[in-house]
Coordinates of C-alpha atoms and ligand atoms in Angstrom, one line a residue:
M45 CA 52.6 30.1 31.4
S46 CA 52.6 32.8 33.9
T47 CA 50.3 35.5 33.0
T48 CA 51.8 38.1 34.9
V49 CA 54.6 40.0 33.4
R50 CA 58.0 38.6 35.2
T51 CA 61.1 40.2 34.8
Y52 CA 64.2 39.0 33.7
Q53 CA 65.4 36.8 36.6
E54 CA 62.0 35.4 37.4
I55 CA 62.1 33.8 33.6
K56 CA 66.3 33.0 34.3
I57 CA 64.6 31.0 37.2
A58 CA 61.7 29.7 36.0
I59 CA 63.9 28.0 33.3
E60 CA 66.5 26.9 35.4
F61 CA 64.2 25.2 37.4
K62 CA 61.9 23.5 34.4
N63 CA 59.0 25.8 35.6
F64 CA 58.4 26.5 32.2
T65 CA 56.7 25.2 29.1
L66 CA 58.2 24.4 25.7
G67 CA 56.2 24.8 22.0
V68 CA 57.8 23.2 19.2
V69 CA 56.5 24.4 16.0
G70 CA 56.8 22.0 13.5
L71 CA 57.0 18.4 14.4
G72 CA 59.3 16.9 11.2
Y73 CA 62.4 15.2 11.3
V74 CA 64.0 18.4 13.7
G75 CA 61.0 19.4 16.2
L76 CA 60.3 15.9 17.0
P77 CA 63.3 14.7 18.3
L78 CA 63.7 17.9 20.0
V79 CA 59.8 17.2 22.2
H80 CA 61.3 14.1 22.7
E81 CA 64.1 15.2 24.4
F82 CA 62.8 17.7 26.3
V83 CA 59.8 15.5 27.3
E84 CA 62.4 12.7 28.4
N85 CA 63.9 15.8 30.8
N86 CA 60.3 16.3 32.5
I87 CA 59.4 19.5 30.6
S88 CA 56.2 20.6 29.5
V89 CA 55.9 20.0 25.8
I90 CA 53.1 21.6 23.1
G91 CA 53.9 20.7 20.0
F92 CA 52.6 22.5 16.7
D93 CA 52.3 21.9 13.2
I94 CA 49.8 22.2 10.7
S95 CA 48.8 19.0 9.5
E96 CA 46.1 17.2 11.1
D97 CA 47.2 13.8 10.1
K98 CA 50.7 14.3 12.2
V99 CA 49.1 15.7 15.0
S100 CA 46.3 12.5 14.8
K101 CA 49.1 10.2 14.5
L102 CA 51.2 11.5 17.4
K103 CA 48.0 11.3 19.6
K104 CA 47.7 7.4 19.0
G105 CA 51.5 7.5 19.8
I106 CA 52.3 6.5 16.1
S107 CA 56.0 8.3 15.0
Y108 CA 56.3 9.2 11.2
I109 CA 60.0 9.9 11.9
Q110 CA 62.6 7.1 11.4
D111 CA 64.8 8.5 14.2
I112 CA 61.9 8.4 16.8
S113 CA 59.7 5.1 17.8
N114 CA 56.4 4.6 18.4
D115 CA 57.0 3.4 22.1
Q116 CA 59.4 6.9 22.4
I117 CA 55.9 8.9 21.3
K118 CA 53.7 6.3 23.3
S119 CA 56.0 7.2 26.6
C120 CA 56.2 11.0 25.9
N121 CA 51.8 11.1 25.8
A122 CA 52.4 8.6 29.0
T123 CA 53.7 11.2 30.6
G124 CA 51.1 13.5 30.5
K125 CA 53.8 16.4 29.5
F126 CA 53.2 16.4 25.7
T127 CA 50.6 17.2 23.9
A128 CA 50.4 17.8 19.9
T129 CA 47.9 20.1 18.6
T130 CA 46.7 22.1 15.2
D131 CA 45.6 24.7 17.1
F132 CA 48.1 27.8 17.5
S133 CA 46.3 29.7 19.9
E134 CA 47.8 27.7 22.5
L135 CA 51.1 29.3 22.1
A136 CA 49.7 31.9 24.3
H137 CA 50.7 29.4 26.6
V138 CA 53.8 28.3 26.0
D139 CA 56.3 30.4 27.8
V140 CA 59.9 29.3 25.2
V141 CA 59.2 28.4 21.4
S142 CA 61.5 26.7 19.1
I143 CA 60.5 27.1 15.2
C144 CA 61.9 24.2 13.1
V145 CA 59.9 24.5 9.5
P146 CA 61.1 23.6 6.3
T147 CA 63.5 26.1 4.4
P148 CA 63.3 24.8 1.0
L149 CA 64.0 26.1 -2.2
R150 CA 61.7 27.7 -4.8
K151 CA 62.0 26.6 -8.4
T152 CA 64.1 29.7 -9.1
K153 CA 66.6 28.4 -6.5
D154 CA 65.1 31.7 -4.3
P155 CA 64.9 30.8 -0.7
D156 CA 61.6 29.8 0.4
M157 CA 60.5 31.8 3.2
S158 CA 56.9 30.9 3.7
Y159 CA 57.0 28.6 6.3
I160 CA 58.9 30.9 8.7
A161 CA 56.8 33.2 7.8
S162 CA 53.6 31.1 8.7
A163 CA 55.1 29.7 11.6
V164 CA 55.9 33.6 12.8
N165 CA 52.7 35.3 11.8
S166 CA 50.9 32.8 14.2
I167 CA 53.5 32.8 16.9
S168 CA 53.1 36.7 16.5
E169 CA 49.5 36.3 17.0
Y170 CA 49.7 35.0 20.6
L171 CA 52.6 36.4 21.6
Q172 CA 52.7 37.3 25.1
P173 CA 55.6 39.3 27.3
G174 CA 58.6 37.4 28.4
Q175 CA 58.4 34.8 25.9
L176 CA 62.0 32.9 24.0
I177 CA 61.7 32.7 20.6
I178 CA 64.1 30.2 19.3
L179 CA 64.2 29.9 15.2
E180 CA 66.3 26.7 14.5
S181 CA 65.2 26.2 10.6
T182 CA 68.4 26.5 8.1
T183 CA 68.2 30.0 6.7
Y184 CA 70.2 32.8 5.4
P185 CA 72.4 35.3 7.7
G186 CA 70.4 38.3 9.1
T187 CA 66.5 36.3 9.3
T188 CA 66.3 36.5 12.9
E189 CA 67.0 39.9 13.2
E190 CA 65.8 41.5 9.7
L191 CA 62.5 39.2 9.4
L192 CA 61.7 38.0 13.1
Q193 CA 62.9 41.3 14.7
P194 CA 60.6 43.6 13.1
I195 CA 57.7 41.9 13.2
F196 CA 57.4 41.1 17.2
E197 CA 58.5 45.1 17.3
K198 CA 55.5 46.2 15.7
K199 CA 53.8 44.1 18.1
G200 CA 55.5 46.7 20.6
F201 CA 57.9 43.9 22.3
T202 CA 61.3 45.3 22.9
I203 CA 63.8 42.5 22.4
G204 CA 66.3 41.7 25.6
E205 CA 63.7 43.4 27.6
N206 CA 60.0 42.1 27.3
L207 CA 60.8 40.1 24.3
Y208 CA 63.6 37.1 24.0
L209 CA 65.0 36.0 20.5
A210 CA 67.6 33.5 19.2
F211 CA 68.6 31.4 16.7
S212 CA 70.0 28.0 17.3
P213 CA 71.0 25.9 13.8
E214 CA 69.6 22.1 13.6
R215 CA 71.9 19.6 13.3
V216 CA 69.7 16.3 13.2
D217 CA 71.4 14.2 10.8
P218 CA 68.3 11.9 10.3
G219 CA 69.6 7.6 10.7
N220 CA 73.2 9.3 12.0
A221 CA 73.7 6.0 14.7
S222 CA 76.2 8.0 16.8
F223 CA 74.9 11.8 16.9
S224 CA 71.7 12.4 18.2
T225 CA 69.7 15.9 18.9
K226 CA 71.1 15.2 22.5
N227 CA 74.7 14.7 22.0
T228 CA 75.1 17.1 19.2
P229 CA 76.2 20.4 20.3
K230 CA 73.7 23.2 19.8
V231 CA 74.9 26.6 18.8
V232 CA 73.0 29.3 19.8
G233 CA 73.0 33.4 19.0
G234 CA 70.3 35.6 20.7
V235 CA 69.7 39.3 19.6
T236 CA 70.9 40.3 22.9
P237 CA 73.3 38.5 25.6
N238 CA 70.2 37.7 28.3
C239 CA 68.1 36.2 25.0
T240 CA 71.2 34.1 24.1
E241 CA 71.5 33.2 28.1
L242 CA 67.9 32.1 28.4
A243 CA 68.2 29.7 24.9
C244 CA 71.6 28.1 26.8
L245 CA 69.2 27.5 29.9
T246 CA 66.8 26.3 27.9
Y247 CA 68.6 23.9 26.0
N248 CA 71.0 22.6 28.9
H249 CA 68.4 20.6 30.4
A250 CA 68.5 18.7 27.2
I251 CA 71.1 18.6 25.3
D252 CA 74.8 18.0 26.7
Q253 CA 76.6 21.3 25.3
T254 CA 75.7 24.7 24.0
I255 CA 77.8 26.7 22.1
P256 CA 76.6 30.5 22.9
V257 CA 77.8 32.8 19.9
S258 CA 77.5 36.2 20.0
S259 CA 74.5 37.1 17.5
P260 CA 72.0 34.9 15.8
R261 CA 73.7 36.0 11.9
T262 CA 76.7 33.9 13.7
A263 CA 74.9 31.3 14.7
E264 CA 72.8 31.4 11.1
L265 CA 75.9 31.4 9.4
V266 CA 77.5 28.7 11.4
K267 CA 75.2 26.1 9.9
L268 CA 75.3 27.3 6.1
Y269 CA 79.2 27.5 6.6
E270 CA 79.0 23.6 7.8
N271 CA 77.0 22.7 5.2
T272 CA 78.7 24.9 2.4
F273 CA 82.1 23.1 3.4
R274 CA 80.6 19.6 2.6
S275 CA 79.5 20.6 -0.9
V276 CA 82.7 22.5 -1.8
N277 CA 84.2 19.6 -1.1
I278 CA 82.3 16.7 -2.3
A279 CA 82.7 19.1 -5.2
M280 CA 86.0 18.9 -5.1
A281 CA 86.0 15.0 -5.2
N282 CA 83.9 15.0 -8.0
E283 CA 86.4 17.0 -9.8
M284 CA 88.9 14.4 -9.0
A285 CA 87.2 11.7 -10.5
L286 CA 86.8 14.2 -13.7
I287 CA 90.1 14.5 -13.7
A288 CA 91.7 10.9 -12.7
N289 CA 89.0 9.8 -15.6
K290 CA 91.1 12.2 -17.8
L291 CA 94.5 10.6 -16.1
N292 CA 93.5 7.0 -16.2
I293 CA 94.1 7.4 -12.5
D294 CA 91.4 5.3 -9.7
V295 CA 90.1 8.1 -8.0
W296 CA 88.8 5.8 -5.1
E297 CA 92.6 4.5 -4.9
M298 CA 94.0 7.7 -5.1
I299 CA 91.8 9.3 -2.9
N300 CA 91.9 6.2 0.1
A301 CA 96.0 6.7 -0.2
A302 CA 95.5 10.6 0.2
A303 CA 93.4 9.7 3.4
T304 CA 96.6 8.3 5.0
K305 CA 97.5 11.3 5.8
P306 CA 97.0 11.4 9.6
F307 CA 97.0 15.6 9.5
G308 CA 95.5 18.2 7.9
F309 CA 93.1 16.1 5.5
M310 CA 89.4 15.0 5.5
P311 CA 88.5 12.3 3.0
F312 CA 85.4 13.2 0.7
Y313 CA 84.5 10.7 -2.1
P314 CA 83.5 11.0 -5.6
G315 CA 79.7 9.9 -6.5
P316 CA 76.6 10.4 -8.8
G317 CA 76.0 13.9 -7.6
L318 CA 74.5 15.6 -4.3
G319 CA 71.1 14.6 -3.3
G320 CA 69.4 15.2 0.6
H321 CA 67.1 18.0 1.5
C322 CA 70.5 20.4 3.4
I323 CA 73.5 19.8 1.4
P324 CA 72.0 20.8 -2.2
I325 CA 70.0 23.4 -0.6
D326 CA 71.8 24.9 2.8
P327 CA 74.5 27.0 0.5
S328 CA 71.9 28.5 -2.1
Y329 CA 70.5 30.3 0.9
L330 CA 73.5 32.2 1.8
S331 CA 74.8 32.9 -2.0
W332 CA 71.1 34.4 -2.3
K333 CA 71.6 36.6 0.1
M334 CA 75.0 37.5 -0.6
K335 CA 73.6 38.0 -3.9
S336 CA 71.7 41.3 -2.6
L337 CA 75.0 42.4 -0.9
N338 CA 76.9 42.4 -4.3
Y339 CA 79.1 39.7 -3.3
D340 CA 79.4 36.6 -5.7
A341 CA 80.4 33.2 -3.5
R342 CA 82.2 31.7 -6.2
F343 CA 83.1 28.5 -4.6
I344 CA 79.0 27.8 -3.6
A345 CA 78.5 28.5 -7.6
L346 CA 81.1 26.6 -8.8
A347 CA 80.8 23.6 -6.3
E348 CA 76.9 23.5 -7.3
Q349 CA 78.2 23.7 -10.9
I350 CA 80.3 20.5 -10.5
N351 CA 77.9 18.1 -8.4
T352 CA 75.0 19.3 -10.6
S353 CA 77.1 18.0 -13.5
M354 CA 77.8 14.4 -12.2
P355 CA 74.9 12.7 -13.7
N356 CA 75.4 14.2 -17.0
Y357 CA 78.6 12.3 -16.4
V358 CA 77.2 9.0 -14.9
V359 CA 74.6 8.6 -17.8
K360 CA 78.0 9.7 -20.3
K361 CA 80.0 6.6 -18.3
I362 CA 76.8 4.2 -18.7
G363 CA 77.0 5.2 -22.7
I364 CA 81.0 4.5 -22.6
A365 CA 80.2 1.0 -21.1
L366 CA 77.5 -0.2 -23.2
N367 CA 79.7 0.8 -26.3
S368 CA 82.3 -1.7 -25.2
I369 CA 79.7 -4.2 -26.0
K370 CA 78.6 -2.4 -28.9
K371 CA 75.4 -1.0 -27.8
A372 CA 73.7 2.0 -27.4
I373 CA 71.6 3.7 -24.4
N374 CA 68.5 3.9 -26.8
G375 CA 67.2 0.8 -26.8
S376 CA 69.2 -1.1 -23.8
N377 CA 67.6 -2.3 -20.6
I378 CA 69.0 -0.6 -17.4
L379 CA 69.0 -1.6 -13.9
I380 CA 69.2 1.0 -11.6
L381 CA 70.4 0.1 -7.8
G382 CA 69.8 2.6 -5.0
I383 CA 67.7 5.5 -5.8
A384 CA 68.0 6.7 -2.3
Y385 CA 70.1 10.2 -1.8
K386 CA 72.7 7.7 0.4
P387 CA 72.9 4.5 1.1
N388 CA 70.9 2.7 4.0
I389 CA 68.4 5.5 4.5
N390 CA 64.6 6.3 2.7
D391 CA 64.9 9.9 1.5
V392 CA 64.7 10.6 -2.2
R393 CA 64.5 14.3 -2.2
E394 CA 67.0 15.7 -4.4
S395 CA 68.6 12.1 -5.8
P396 CA 70.6 12.2 -8.3
A397 CA 69.3 9.0 -9.5
L398 CA 66.1 10.9 -10.3
D399 CA 68.2 12.6 -12.8
I400 CA 70.0 10.0 -14.8
I401 CA 66.8 7.8 -15.2
K402 CA 65.3 10.8 -16.3
Q403 CA 68.4 11.3 -18.9
L404 CA 68.6 7.6 -19.8
T405 CA 64.8 7.5 -20.3
K406 CA 65.1 10.6 -22.8
F407 CA 67.8 8.8 -24.8
G408 CA 64.9 5.8 -25.3
A409 CA 66.6 2.9 -22.3
N410 CA 64.1 0.9 -20.7
I411 CA 64.7 1.6 -16.8
S412 CA 64.3 -0.7 -14.1
Y413 CA 65.2 0.1 -10.5
N414 CA 66.0 -1.8 -7.1
D415 CA 65.9 0.3 -3.9
D416 CA 64.0 -1.7 -1.0
F417 CA 64.1 1.8 1.1
I418 CA 61.7 3.4 -2.2
P419 CA 59.0 1.0 -2.9
T420 CA 57.7 3.3 -5.3
V421 CA 58.9 7.0 -7.2
S422 CA 57.8 9.9 -8.9
V423 CA 60.4 10.5 -11.3
T424 CA 58.3 13.0 -13.4
K425 CA 54.5 14.3 -13.5
E426 CA 54.2 11.3 -16.5
I427 CA 56.7 8.7 -14.8
T428 CA 56.0 6.9 -11.2
M429 CA 57.8 3.5 -10.9
S430 CA 57.8 0.6 -8.8
S431 CA 61.1 -1.1 -7.3
I432 CA 61.6 -4.4 -8.6
N433 CA 62.4 -6.9 -5.8
L434 CA 66.0 -8.5 -5.9
S435 CA 64.2 -12.3 -5.7
H436 CA 62.6 -11.4 -9.0
L437 CA 64.9 -10.1 -10.7
N438 CA 68.3 -11.7 -13.2
Y439 CA 71.1 -9.5 -13.1
N440 CA 72.1 -10.5 -16.8
D441 CA 68.6 -10.1 -17.9
F442 CA 69.6 -6.3 -17.9
D443 CA 72.6 -4.6 -20.8
C444 CA 73.8 -2.9 -18.0
V445 CA 73.5 -2.6 -13.8
V446 CA 74.7 0.8 -12.5
I447 CA 74.9 0.9 -8.7
V448 CA 74.1 4.7 -7.7
T449 CA 73.1 4.3 -4.4
N450 CA 75.1 1.4 -2.5
H451 CA 72.9 0.0 0.1
G452 CA 74.2 -2.3 2.5
Y453 CA 72.1 -5.2 1.4
Y454 CA 73.4 -5.5 -1.9
D455 CA 74.9 -8.8 -2.4
I456 CA 77.9 -7.2 -4.9
E457 CA 79.9 -10.6 -5.7
K458 CA 76.5 -11.8 -6.6
I459 CA 75.9 -8.4 -9.2
V460 CA 79.3 -8.7 -10.2
S461 CA 79.4 -12.5 -10.9
N462 CA 75.8 -11.9 -12.9
S463 CA 75.9 -8.6 -14.9
H464 CA 77.2 -8.2 -18.2
L465 CA 78.2 -4.6 -17.2
I466 CA 78.0 -2.7 -14.4
V467 CA 78.8 1.0 -13.8
D468 CA 80.1 1.6 -10.2
T469 CA 79.1 5.5 -8.9
R470 CA 80.0 4.5 -5.4
N471 CA 83.3 2.3 -5.6
A472 CA 80.9 -0.4 -4.3
T473 CA 82.9 -3.1 -6.3
K474 CA 86.1 -2.0 -4.7
G475 CA 88.6 -4.6 -4.7
I476 CA 86.9 -6.5 -7.6
S477 CA 88.7 -5.5 -10.9
Q478 CA 86.9 -7.0 -14.4
E479 CA 87.1 -5.2 -17.5
T480 CA 82.9 -5.5 -17.4
I481 CA 82.9 -3.0 -14.3
F482 CA 83.3 0.9 -15.1
K483 CA 84.2 2.9 -12.3
I484 CA 83.2 7.0 -12.3
Ligands
SAJ757 N1 78.0 12.7 -0.6 C1 79.3 12.4 -1.6 N2 80.6 12.3 -1.6 C2 80.9 12.5 -0.1 C3 79.9 12.9 1.1 C4 78.3 13.1 0.5 O1 79.0 12.3 -3.0 O2 82.3 12.5 0.2 C5 76.9 12.7 -1.1 C6 75.6 11.7 -0.7 O3 75.8 10.4 -1.5 C7 74.6 12.9 -0.9 C8 75.1 14.3 -0.5 O4 76.1 14.2 -1.0 O5 73.8 12.3 -1.9 C9 75.1 14.4 0.8 O6 74.9 13.6 1.9 P1 76.0 14.2 3.2 O7 76.8 12.7 3.7 O8 76.4 15.3 3.3 O9 74.0 13.7 4.1 P2 73.1 14.9 4.1 O10 72.7 15.4 3.3 O11 72.2 13.8 5.0 O12 74.0 15.9 5.4 C10 73.5 15.8 7.1 C11 74.0 16.9 7.4 N3 73.2 17.0 8.3 C12 72.7 18.7 8.7 O13 72.3 19.6 7.8 C13 72.1 18.7 10.4 C14 75.1 17.3 7.1 O14 75.7 18.6 8.0 C15 75.7 16.4 7.6 O15 77.4 16.2 8.2 C16 75.8 14.7 6.9 O16 74.4 14.7 7.5 C17 76.7 14.1 7.8 O17 77.6 13.9 8.1 O18 76.1 12.7 7.7

């Protein structure tokens, strides 16, 4: 970090020639891969996090992120180009700051901006002339210009003259073997054209393609549109399941046939509900912002209503299945297979499996689960459960087996041939028609 006030051209040249230090605030599933990509490209990085535990793990070469290995952390450390710290005063010594902190929802479904606020307050305390600040956290359109910019201007800075500010949405998909931070195009929207240019020059060192747009709010909306697109289309697929059920049609067969259309169609599939820390959350940031502008984002609300109703629908289907053998949910032994929010990952956040377990428990069922990715789970403050190892269970000990998340390790044939009843929420039993199988 230079101490003299540099001109825009000097800053631009420094970034172009990798003569800069990047600060990454928030060393989670977004920040840590970003650190790795820049250090891999021989750029000095200081990683900032409030968690002492995360920082000490990184110093020891230990990764806590699925997509970054211990060896990758060790090699970052070995370059001497990476340090992790909880000391935010070090922000005074970086040229570019990337903010990668969580943006969850409060219980009231309003955006929880506390992580961004805390990061921005720390950054504003150590602001230096010529720094470039880039917000990556998913947030409502307007955050960069309405929340961050005024804070920095109050410190006496003029954006685009002696401080640079942009938004660039994170597009990290944990566990995605094809798309990484490096090869996923990076949308960048600066407050001024030179903010955009500096941010693109920065990312061009570590990411294959940057996509400049005209403003931070455009970039903020790009991210929300991407994930609202998924939420709405998944809701449409879920409603198709309800419609197909009424029409006595196999919704999976119908969607797979529709998916043969080589143009103008993109298949989404019904499921037990919408899990994860992105898709159920991000659209609410947009609808919240639009409410403040007296606009009702109806598609978002309708999608949320349908997606959140799916766990109820699954429980109803379980009731119908048990009823077919003259049993009630109350008192039945039910095995849930897969509680992570999607197959082959270890994330249970917002998982619909938790809602299904809660409802079945309320109706008096005895619940067990298997999920080798999730050894234990707190379903509620009162209910904590542990996964049963498949080798320790007999499927026919249960009145009903429910496939909620079809992890790759399940032997579907074995499950079908050894279960009294199966409720399949993922078409895991595709191609097997048996009257003991109830699909959503
Ligand atoms: N789901 C369905 N039906 C579908 C697809 C998904 O019910 O057809 C369910 C999943 O089971 C899960 C939830 O929706 O519970 C979300 O699934 P997802 O495939 O959207 O996966 P996520 O939540 O990991 O979304 C992330 C997002 N990545 C970022 O925000 C950077 C999303 O934008 C990606 O498109 C998605 O990964 C992806 O494509 O894998």
